[in-house]
Coordinates of C-alpha atoms in Angstrom, one line a residue:
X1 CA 0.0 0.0 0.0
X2 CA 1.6 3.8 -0.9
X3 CA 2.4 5.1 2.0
X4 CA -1.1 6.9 2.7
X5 CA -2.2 8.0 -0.7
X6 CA -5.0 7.9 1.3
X7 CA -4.4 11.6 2.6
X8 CA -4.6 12.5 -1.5
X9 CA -7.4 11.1 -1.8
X10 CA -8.5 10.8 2.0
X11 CA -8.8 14.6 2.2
X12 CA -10.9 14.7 -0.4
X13 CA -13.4 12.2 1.0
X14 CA -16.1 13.9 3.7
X15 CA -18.8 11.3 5.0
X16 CA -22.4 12.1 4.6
X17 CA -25.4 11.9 7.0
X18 CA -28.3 10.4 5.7
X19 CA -31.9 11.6 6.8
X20 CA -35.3 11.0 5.6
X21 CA -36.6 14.6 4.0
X22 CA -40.1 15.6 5.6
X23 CA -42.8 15.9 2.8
X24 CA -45.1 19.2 2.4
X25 CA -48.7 18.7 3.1
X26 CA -50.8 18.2 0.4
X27 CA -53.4 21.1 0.2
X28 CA -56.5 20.2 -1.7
X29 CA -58.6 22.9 -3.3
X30 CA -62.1 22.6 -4.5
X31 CA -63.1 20.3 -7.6
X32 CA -65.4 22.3 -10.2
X33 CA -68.5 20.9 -11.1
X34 CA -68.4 19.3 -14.7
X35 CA -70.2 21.2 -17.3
X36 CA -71.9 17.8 -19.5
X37 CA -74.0 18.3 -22.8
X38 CA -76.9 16.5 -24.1
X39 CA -74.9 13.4 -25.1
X40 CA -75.9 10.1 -23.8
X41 CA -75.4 10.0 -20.5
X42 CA -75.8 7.6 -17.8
X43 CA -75.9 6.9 -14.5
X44 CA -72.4 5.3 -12.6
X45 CA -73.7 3.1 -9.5
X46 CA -70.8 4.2 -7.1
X47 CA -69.5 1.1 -6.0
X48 CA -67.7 0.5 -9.7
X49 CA -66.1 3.9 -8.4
X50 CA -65.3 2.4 -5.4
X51 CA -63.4 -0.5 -7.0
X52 CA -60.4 1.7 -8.4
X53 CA -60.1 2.9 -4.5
X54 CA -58.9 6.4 -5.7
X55 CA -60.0 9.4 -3.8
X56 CA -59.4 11.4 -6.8
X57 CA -61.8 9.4 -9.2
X58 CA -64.4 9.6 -6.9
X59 CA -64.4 13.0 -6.3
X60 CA -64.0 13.6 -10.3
X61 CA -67.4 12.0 -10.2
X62 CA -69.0 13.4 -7.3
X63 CA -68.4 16.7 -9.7
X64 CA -70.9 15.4 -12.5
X65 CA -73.6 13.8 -10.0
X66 CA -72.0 10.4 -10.7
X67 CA -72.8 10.3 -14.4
X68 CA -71.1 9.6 -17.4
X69 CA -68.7 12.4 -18.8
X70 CA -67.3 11.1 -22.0
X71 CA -70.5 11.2 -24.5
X72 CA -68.3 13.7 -26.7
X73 CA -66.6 11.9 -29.3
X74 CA -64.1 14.2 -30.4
X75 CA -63.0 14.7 -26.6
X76 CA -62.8 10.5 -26.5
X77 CA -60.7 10.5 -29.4
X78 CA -58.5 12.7 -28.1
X79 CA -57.8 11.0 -24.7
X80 CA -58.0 8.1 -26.5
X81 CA -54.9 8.9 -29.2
X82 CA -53.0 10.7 -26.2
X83 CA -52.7 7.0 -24.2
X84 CA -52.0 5.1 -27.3
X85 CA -49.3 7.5 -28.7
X86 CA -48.1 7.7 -24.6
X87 CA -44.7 6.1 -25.9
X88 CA -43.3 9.1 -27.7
X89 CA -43.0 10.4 -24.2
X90 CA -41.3 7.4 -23.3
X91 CA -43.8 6.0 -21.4
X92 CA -45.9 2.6 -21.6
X93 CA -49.7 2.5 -23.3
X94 CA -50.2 -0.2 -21.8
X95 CA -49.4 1.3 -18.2
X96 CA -52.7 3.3 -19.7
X97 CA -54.8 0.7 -20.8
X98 CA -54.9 1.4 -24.8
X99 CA -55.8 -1.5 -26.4
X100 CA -59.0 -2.4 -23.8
X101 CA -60.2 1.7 -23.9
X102 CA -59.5 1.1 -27.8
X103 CA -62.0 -2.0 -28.2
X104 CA -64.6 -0.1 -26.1
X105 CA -64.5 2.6 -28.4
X106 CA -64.8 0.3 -31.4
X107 CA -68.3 -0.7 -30.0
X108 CA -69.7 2.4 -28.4
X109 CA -73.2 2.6 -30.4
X110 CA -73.4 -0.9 -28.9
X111 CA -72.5 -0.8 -25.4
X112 CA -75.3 -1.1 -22.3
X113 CA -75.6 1.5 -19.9
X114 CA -73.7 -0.8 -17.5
X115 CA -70.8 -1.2 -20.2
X116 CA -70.7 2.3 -21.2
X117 CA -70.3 3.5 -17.1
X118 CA -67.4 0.7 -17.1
X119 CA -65.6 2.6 -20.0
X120 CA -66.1 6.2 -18.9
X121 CA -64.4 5.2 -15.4
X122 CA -61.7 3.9 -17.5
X123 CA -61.2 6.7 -19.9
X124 CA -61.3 9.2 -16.6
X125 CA -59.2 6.8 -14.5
X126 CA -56.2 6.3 -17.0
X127 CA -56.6 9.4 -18.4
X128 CA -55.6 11.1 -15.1
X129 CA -53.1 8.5 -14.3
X130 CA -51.3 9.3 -17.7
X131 CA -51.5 13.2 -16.7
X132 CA -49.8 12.2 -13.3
X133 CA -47.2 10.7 -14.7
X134 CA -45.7 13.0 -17.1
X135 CA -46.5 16.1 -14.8
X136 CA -44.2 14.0 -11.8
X137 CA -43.4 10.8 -13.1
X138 CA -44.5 7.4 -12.6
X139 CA -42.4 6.3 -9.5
X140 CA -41.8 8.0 -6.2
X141 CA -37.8 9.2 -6.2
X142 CA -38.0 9.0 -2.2
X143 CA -39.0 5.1 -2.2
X144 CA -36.2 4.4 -4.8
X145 CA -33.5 6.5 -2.9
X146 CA -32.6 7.0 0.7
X147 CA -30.1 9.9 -0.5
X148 CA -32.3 11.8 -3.0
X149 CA -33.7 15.5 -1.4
X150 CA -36.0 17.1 -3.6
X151 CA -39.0 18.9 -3.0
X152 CA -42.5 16.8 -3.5
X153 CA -44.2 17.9 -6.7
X154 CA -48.1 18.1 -5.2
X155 CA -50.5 17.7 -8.6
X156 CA -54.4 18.5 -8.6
X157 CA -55.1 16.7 -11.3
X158 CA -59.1 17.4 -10.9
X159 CA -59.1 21.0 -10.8
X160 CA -56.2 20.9 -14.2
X161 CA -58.7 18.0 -16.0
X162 CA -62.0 19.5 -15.3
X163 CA -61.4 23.1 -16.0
X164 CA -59.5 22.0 -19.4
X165 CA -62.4 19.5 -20.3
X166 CA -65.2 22.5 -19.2
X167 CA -63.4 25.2 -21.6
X168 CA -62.7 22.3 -24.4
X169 CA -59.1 22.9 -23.7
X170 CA -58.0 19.7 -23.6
X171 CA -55.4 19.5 -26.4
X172 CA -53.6 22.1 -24.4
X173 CA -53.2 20.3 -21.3
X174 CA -50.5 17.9 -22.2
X175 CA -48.3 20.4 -22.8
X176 CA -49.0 22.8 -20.5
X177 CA -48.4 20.0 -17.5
X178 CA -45.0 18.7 -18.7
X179 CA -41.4 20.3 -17.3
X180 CA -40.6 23.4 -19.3
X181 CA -37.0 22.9 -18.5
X182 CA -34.8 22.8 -21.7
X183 CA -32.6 19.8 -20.4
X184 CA -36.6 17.8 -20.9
X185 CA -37.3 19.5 -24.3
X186 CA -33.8 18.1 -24.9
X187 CA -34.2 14.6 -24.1
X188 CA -37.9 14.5 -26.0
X189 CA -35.9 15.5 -28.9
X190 CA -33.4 12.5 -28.3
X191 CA -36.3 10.2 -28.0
X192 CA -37.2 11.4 -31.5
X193 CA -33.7 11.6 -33.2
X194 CA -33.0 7.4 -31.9
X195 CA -36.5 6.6 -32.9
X196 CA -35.3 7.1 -36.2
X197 CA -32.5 4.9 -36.5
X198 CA -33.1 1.6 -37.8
X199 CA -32.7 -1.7 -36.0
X200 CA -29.2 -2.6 -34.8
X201 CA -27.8 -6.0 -35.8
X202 CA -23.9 -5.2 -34.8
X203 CA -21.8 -7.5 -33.2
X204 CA -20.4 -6.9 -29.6
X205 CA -16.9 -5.1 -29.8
X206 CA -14.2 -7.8 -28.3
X207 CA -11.3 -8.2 -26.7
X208 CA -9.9 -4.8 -27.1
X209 CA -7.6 -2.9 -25.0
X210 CA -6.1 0.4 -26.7
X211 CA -6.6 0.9 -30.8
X212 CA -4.1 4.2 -31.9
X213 CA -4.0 6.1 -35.1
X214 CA -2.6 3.8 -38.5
X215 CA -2.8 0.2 -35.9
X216 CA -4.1 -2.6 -37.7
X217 CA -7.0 -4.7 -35.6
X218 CA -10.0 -7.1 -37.1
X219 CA -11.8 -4.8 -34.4
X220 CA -12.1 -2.2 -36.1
X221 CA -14.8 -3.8 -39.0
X222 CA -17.0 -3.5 -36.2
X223 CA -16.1 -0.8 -34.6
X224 CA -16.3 1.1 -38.6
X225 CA -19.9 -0.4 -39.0
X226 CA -21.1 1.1 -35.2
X227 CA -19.5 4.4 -35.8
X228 CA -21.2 4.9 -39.4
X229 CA -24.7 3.5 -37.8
X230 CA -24.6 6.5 -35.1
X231 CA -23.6 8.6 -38.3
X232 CA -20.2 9.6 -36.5
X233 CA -18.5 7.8 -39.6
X234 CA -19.9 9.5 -42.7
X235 CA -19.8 8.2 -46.1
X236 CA -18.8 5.3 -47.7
X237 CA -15.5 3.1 -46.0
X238 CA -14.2 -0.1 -47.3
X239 CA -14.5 -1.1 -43.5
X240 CA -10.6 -2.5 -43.8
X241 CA -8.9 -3.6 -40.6
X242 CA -7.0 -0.1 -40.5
X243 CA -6.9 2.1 -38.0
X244 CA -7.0 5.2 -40.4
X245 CA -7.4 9.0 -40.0
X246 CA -11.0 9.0 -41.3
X247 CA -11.9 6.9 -38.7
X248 CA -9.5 8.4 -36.3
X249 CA -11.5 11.9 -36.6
X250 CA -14.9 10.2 -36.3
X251 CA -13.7 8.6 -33.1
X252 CA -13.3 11.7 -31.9
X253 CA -16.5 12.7 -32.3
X254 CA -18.1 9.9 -30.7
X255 CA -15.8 10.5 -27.6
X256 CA -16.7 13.9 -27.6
X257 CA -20.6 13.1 -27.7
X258 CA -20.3 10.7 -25.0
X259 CA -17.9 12.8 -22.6
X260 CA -15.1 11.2 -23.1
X261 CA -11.8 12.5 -23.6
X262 CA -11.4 13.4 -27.6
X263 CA -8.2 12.1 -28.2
X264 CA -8.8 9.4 -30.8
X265 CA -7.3 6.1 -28.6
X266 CA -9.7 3.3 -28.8
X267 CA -9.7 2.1 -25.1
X268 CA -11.9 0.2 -22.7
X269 CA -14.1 3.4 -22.2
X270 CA -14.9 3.9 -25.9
X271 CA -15.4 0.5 -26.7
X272 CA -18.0 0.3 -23.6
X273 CA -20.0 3.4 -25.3
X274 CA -19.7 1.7 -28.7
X275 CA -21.2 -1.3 -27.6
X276 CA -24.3 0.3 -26.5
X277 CA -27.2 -0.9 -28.6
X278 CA -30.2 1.6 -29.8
X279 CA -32.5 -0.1 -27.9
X280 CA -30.1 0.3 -24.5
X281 CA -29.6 3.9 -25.4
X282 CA -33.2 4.1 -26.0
X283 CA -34.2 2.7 -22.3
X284 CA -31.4 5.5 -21.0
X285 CA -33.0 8.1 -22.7
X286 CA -36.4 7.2 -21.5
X287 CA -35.2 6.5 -17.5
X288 CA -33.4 9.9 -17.9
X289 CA -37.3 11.1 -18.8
X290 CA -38.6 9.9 -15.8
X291 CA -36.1 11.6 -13.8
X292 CA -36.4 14.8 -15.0
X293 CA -39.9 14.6 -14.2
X294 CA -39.1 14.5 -10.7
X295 CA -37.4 17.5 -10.5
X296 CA -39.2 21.2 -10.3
X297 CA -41.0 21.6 -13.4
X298 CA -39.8 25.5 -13.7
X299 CA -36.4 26.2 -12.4
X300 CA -35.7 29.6 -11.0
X301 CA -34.2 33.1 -11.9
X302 CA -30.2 32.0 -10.8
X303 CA -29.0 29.4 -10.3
X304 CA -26.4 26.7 -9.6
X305 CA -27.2 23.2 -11.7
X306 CA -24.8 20.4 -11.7
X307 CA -25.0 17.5 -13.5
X308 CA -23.1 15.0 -11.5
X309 CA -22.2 11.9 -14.3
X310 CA -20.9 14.9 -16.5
X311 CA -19.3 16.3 -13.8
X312 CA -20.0 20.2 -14.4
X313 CA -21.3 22.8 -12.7
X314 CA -23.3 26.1 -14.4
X315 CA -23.9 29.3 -12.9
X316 CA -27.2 30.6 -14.7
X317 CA -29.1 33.8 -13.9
X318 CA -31.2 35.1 -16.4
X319 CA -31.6 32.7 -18.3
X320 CA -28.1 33.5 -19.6
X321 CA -24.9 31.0 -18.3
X322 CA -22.5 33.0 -16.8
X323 CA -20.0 30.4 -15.5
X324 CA -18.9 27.1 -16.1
X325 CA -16.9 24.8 -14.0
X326 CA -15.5 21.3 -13.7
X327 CA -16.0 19.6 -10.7
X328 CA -15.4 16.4 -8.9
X329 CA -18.0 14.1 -7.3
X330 CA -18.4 11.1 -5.4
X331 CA -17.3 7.8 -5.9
X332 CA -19.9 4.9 -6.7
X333 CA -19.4 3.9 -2.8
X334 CA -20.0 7.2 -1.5
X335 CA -22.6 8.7 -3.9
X336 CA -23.3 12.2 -4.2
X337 CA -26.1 13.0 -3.3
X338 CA -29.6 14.5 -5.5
X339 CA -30.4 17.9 -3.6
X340 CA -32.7 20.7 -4.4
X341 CA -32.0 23.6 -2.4
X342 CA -30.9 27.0 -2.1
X343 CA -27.0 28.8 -1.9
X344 CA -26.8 30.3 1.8
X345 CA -23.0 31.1 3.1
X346 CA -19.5 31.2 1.5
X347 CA -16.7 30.1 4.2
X348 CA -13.4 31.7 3.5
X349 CA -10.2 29.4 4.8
X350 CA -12.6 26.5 6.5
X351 CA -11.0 24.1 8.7
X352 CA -11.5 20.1 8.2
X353 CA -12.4 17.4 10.8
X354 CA -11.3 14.3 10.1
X355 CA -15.2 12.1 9.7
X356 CA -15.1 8.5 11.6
X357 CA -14.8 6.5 8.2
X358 CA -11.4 8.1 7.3
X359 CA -10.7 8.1 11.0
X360 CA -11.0 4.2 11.3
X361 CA -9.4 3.2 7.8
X362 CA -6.9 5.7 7.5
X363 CA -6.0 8.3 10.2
X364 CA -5.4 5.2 13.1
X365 CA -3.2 2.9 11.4
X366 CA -1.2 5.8 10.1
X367 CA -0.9 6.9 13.7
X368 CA 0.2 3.7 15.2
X369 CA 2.7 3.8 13.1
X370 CA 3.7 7.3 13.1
X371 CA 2.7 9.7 16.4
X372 CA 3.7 12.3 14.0
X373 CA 1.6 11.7 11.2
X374 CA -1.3 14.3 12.0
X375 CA 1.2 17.2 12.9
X376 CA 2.9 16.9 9.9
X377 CA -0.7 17.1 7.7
X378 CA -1.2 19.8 10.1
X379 CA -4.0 18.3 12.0
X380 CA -4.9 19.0 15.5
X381 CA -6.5 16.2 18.0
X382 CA -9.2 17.5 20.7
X383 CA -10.1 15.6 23.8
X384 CA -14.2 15.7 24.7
X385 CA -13.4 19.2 27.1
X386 CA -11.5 21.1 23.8
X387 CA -7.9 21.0 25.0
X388 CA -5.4 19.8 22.6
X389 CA -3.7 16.4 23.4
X390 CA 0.0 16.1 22.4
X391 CA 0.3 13.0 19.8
X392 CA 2.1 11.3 22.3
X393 CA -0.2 11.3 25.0
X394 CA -3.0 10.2 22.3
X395 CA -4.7 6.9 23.5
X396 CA -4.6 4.4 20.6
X397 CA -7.2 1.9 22.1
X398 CA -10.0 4.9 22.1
X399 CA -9.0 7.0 19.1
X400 CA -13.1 7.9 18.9
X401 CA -12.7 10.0 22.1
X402 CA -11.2 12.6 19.8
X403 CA -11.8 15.5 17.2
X404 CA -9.4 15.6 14.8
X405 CA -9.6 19.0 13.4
X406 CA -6.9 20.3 10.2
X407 CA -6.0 24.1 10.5
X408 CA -7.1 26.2 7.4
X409 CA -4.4 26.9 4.6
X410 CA -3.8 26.6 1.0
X411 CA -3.0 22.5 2.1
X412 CA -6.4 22.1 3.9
X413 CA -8.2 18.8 2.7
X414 CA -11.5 21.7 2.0
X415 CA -8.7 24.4 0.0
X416 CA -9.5 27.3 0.7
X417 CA -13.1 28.0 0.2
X418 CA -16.6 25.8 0.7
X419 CA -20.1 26.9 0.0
X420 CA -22.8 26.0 2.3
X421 CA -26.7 25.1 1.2
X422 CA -28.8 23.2 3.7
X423 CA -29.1 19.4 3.4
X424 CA -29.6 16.4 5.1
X425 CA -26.6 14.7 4.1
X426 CA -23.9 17.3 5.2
X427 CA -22.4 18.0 2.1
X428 CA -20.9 21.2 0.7
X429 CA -19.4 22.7 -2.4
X430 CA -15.8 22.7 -1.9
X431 CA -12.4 23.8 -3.2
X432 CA -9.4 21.4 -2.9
X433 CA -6.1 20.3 -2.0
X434 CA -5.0 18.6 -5.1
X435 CA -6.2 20.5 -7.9
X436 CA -4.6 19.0 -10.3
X437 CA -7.5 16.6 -10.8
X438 CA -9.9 18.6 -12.7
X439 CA -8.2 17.7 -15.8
X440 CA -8.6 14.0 -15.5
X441 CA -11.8 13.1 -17.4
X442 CA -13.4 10.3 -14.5
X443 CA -13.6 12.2 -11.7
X444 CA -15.7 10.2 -9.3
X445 CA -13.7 10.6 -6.4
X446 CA -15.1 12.4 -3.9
X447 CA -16.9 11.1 -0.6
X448 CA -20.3 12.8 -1.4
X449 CA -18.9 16.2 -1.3
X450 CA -18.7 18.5 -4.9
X451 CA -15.3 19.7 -5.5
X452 CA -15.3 23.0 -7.9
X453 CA -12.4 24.5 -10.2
X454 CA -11.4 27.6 -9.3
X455 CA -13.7 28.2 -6.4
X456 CA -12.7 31.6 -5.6
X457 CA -13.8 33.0 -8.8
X458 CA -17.0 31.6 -8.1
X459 CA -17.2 32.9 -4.9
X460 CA -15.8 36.3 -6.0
X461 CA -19.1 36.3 -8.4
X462 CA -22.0 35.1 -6.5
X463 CA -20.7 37.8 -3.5
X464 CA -19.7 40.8 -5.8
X465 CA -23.0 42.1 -6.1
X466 CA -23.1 45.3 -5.4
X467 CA -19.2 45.9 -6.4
X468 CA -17.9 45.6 -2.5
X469 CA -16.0 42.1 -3.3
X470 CA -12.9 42.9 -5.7
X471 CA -10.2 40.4 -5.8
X472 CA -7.9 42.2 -3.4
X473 CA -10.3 41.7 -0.3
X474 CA -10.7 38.2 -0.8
X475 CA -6.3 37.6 -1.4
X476 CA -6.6 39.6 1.8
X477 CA -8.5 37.1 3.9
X478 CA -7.4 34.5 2.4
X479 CA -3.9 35.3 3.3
X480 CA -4.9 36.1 7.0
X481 CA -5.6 32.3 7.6
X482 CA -8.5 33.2 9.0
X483 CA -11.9 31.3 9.2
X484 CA -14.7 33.7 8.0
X485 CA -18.3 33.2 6.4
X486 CA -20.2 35.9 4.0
X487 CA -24.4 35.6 3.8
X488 CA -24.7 35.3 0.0
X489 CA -27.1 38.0 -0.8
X490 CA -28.3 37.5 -3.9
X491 CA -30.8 34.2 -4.0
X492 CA -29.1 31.8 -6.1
X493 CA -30.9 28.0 -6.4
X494 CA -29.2 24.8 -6.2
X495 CA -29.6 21.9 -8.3
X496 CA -27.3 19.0 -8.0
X497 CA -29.3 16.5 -10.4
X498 CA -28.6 13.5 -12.0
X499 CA -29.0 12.7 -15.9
X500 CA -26.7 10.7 -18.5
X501 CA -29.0 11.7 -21.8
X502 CA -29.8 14.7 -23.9
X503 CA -29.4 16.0 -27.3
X504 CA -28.2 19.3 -28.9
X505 CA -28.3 20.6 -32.3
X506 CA -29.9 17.2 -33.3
X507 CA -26.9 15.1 -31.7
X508 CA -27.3 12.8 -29.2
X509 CA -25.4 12.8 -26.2
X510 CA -24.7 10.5 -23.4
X511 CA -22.6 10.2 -20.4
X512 CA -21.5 7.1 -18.3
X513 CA -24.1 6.1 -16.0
X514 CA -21.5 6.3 -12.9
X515 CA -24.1 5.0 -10.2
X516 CA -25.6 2.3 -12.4
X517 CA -28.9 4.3 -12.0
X518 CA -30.3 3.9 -15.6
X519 CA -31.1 0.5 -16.4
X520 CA -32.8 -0.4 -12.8
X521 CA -34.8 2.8 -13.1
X522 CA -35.8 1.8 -16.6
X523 CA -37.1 -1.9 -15.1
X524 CA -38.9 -0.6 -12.3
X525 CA -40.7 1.5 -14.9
X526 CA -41.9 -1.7 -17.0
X527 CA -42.6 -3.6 -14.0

């Protein structure tokens, strides 16, 4: 074992406490009264209501007298094509009920009163579920995820149906209930662009390791034919076992599409991204759907959004992006975490205390074998009372009895700046003691924590509002060592969201799914 790489990468690492986020009440307004027409009508006996055991069916009823709604054929036909064209919104028409709702329909003029009251329930009942699920998706993030912390997206679908239905506004309501964010306009558009490609009958790239520019490999037939189906090859190629600078360049432009580093070597990483099949990129796009429906439907003024598998952080205010950063985030074992909150403090020259994990795996041993260790790292042990214990005197059989706290300082495991939002998982926007890092292109390192490049540029911005922040003031207390925290006083959000999908100027794009969230999402939404 290096002799405590850990410390690199240890200092780096900041353990995260998990809580369960308290949900907003629910506040239910009235349900209108349904405006019906002089089509046939009839009467629903309220125990076929009751069979459903929704609260919001019933009450959808209780606002036309418990009669039939759905006598309007051009208002059927339009629920009707919205459920069985469901999927271009990656969701499932089945989940919806199509084909049944679509046989009733085929023998309306025939069906008994008791028959006809069966199929209006079902039109109303699936109708609503299907506006449910693309206003705030199908599953519940906080039953999936014990480390997700977003707000609960409440929905009244009654008062939105009836209203639309009453005006004849129905055609609108679709759109008008679906995110308005341009990341989900984005990954609609993806959902188009792969729907057009044809099937894929490619064989699985093989036992490859690194391809460079002008080697010769009988990989690279395959690895031609997948790179000319996703159109990043163009033209015609005699698909020889060359390695040539055609090829080379359109490699490049399938790293760059799927965040890889654009440097034209055929390694492990590309040949994982090749041998994604349309129908796997399909399911990512349509899990990455489902997310995004989770999340606020509007976002607000400024904001900080991170997306953490692409590892970037933008600054947005206006609607205009003022900054962009690279940033680190946490490993696959320490995840970081999915947080909707707001910015609140900027803590110049933070000190670091050691958390229990790195305490136990690292910090002990280290000790045991050196008393000398945490001086040197510039680390200061507390007993319970406050009083500093010299390393000497420190008791290795009850090393818990301790705070271990790191003085601030261009070395500090934190660097010299951290940005504080609240949480339930006591994690931070950070700068860092190695930033040499922000180069590499994986960066899942962290221990939950978001590392930033050049954070006190960032900071310089979000605090410089009215002019009093110029870089002199912050070199200033920066240089006195000191620990200090600034209110930010302009209201900045924070988004720290998680999506591998999108598309741009009618590219696809994709990003390594680095917590293995995409394809268990995408079965729980066909179970």
């Amino acid at each position: 074992m290096k002799k405590l790489y850990s410390l690199v990468v240890i200092c780096l690492f900041v353990s995260c406490k998990k809580e369960t986020p308290k949900t907003s009440p629910v506040i239910k307004k009235p349900v209108p009264a349904i405006i019906l027409t002089d089509e046939r009508k009839v009467e629903i006996d309220t125990a076929a209501i009751g069979t459903f055991k929704s609260e919001t069916l019933k009450q959808f009823y209780i606002a036309s007298e418990n009669q039939t709604v759905w006598g309007n054929l051009a208002k059927r036909k339009y629920v009707l094509d919205q459920l069985e064209n469901s999927d271009k919104f990656g969701l499932d028409p089945e989940d919806y009920k199509a084909s049944q709702l679509k046989k009733f329909e085929s023998k309306i003029g025939t069906l008994n009163d008791k028959d006809l009251a069966t199929y209006d329930i079902l039109l109303t009942y699936n109708f609503e579920k299907y506006l449910s699920h693309l206003y705030k998706g199908k599953l519940d993030p906080k039953k999936l995820y014990n480390n997700w912390d977003l707000d609960e997206k409440v929905f009244d679908v009654n008062n939105i149906l009836i209203k639309a239905f009453n005006k004849n506004k129905l055609d609108s309501i679709v759109d008008n209930i679906q995110p308005k964010t341009e990341t989900y306009k984005q990954l609609l558009k993806a959902l188009d662009i792969i729907n057009t490609f044809p099937d894929d009958n490619i064989n699985s790239i093989e036992g490859v390791e690194k391809i460079v520019l002008n080697n010769t490999n009988s990989a690279l037939i395959n690895i031609k034919k997948r790179l000319l189906y996703w159109n990043d090859l163009s033209g015609k190629d005699s698909l020889t076992k060359i390695y040539n600078q055609k090829t080379f360049e359109a490699v490049k432009r399938f790293q760059e599409r799927h965040g890889l580093a654009s440097d034209g070597v055929i390694g492990i990483g590309t040949i994982k991204a090749l041998n994604y099949s349309k129908e796997n990129r399909k399911k990512q796009i349509i899990a990455n759907l489902e997310r995004w429906r989770w999340y606020p439907s509007e976002l607000a003024e400024n904001y900080f959004i991170i997306n953490i598998p692409d590892y970037s952080l933008n600054v947005v205010e206006n609607k205009d992006t003022t900054l962009v950063r690279n940033v680190v985030v946490g490993t696959s074992k320490r995840r970081t975490p999915v947080i909707t909150s707001f910015l609140k403090t900027v803590v110049f020259n933070p000190t670091w205390t050691v958390p229990p994990t790195i305490l136990k795996e690292d910090v002990v041993p280290a000790m045991k074998r050196n008393r000398n260790y945490l001086a040197k790292k510039n680390i200061t042990i507390y007993d319970t009372s406050g009083n500093t214990v010299d390393p000497m005197a420190w008791n290795e059989n009850k090393p818990n009895n301790y705070r271990y706290v790191q003085s601030p300082g261009y070395s500090n495991s934190l660097g010299l700046m951290k940005i504080l939002f609240p949480n339930h998982h006591s994690v931070y926007l950070h700068d860092t003691n190695h930033r040499n890092i922000f180069g590499r292109n994986n960066r899942s390192m962290s221990s939950g924590c978001v590392r930033v490049e050049n954070p006190l540029e960032l900071a310089q911005h979000i605090l410089d509002v009215d002019g009093n922040w110029p870089q002199d003031r912050i070199d200033t207390i920066i240089a006195s060592k000191k620990t200090m925290s600034f209110k930010i006083t302009k209201k900045y959000s924070l988004y720290q969201w998680y999506w591998t999908a999108w598309s741009k100027k009618n590219q696809l794009l994709f990003r390594a799914d680095i917590y293995n969230l995409d394809s268990d999402l995408y079965a729980k939404l066909r179970d």
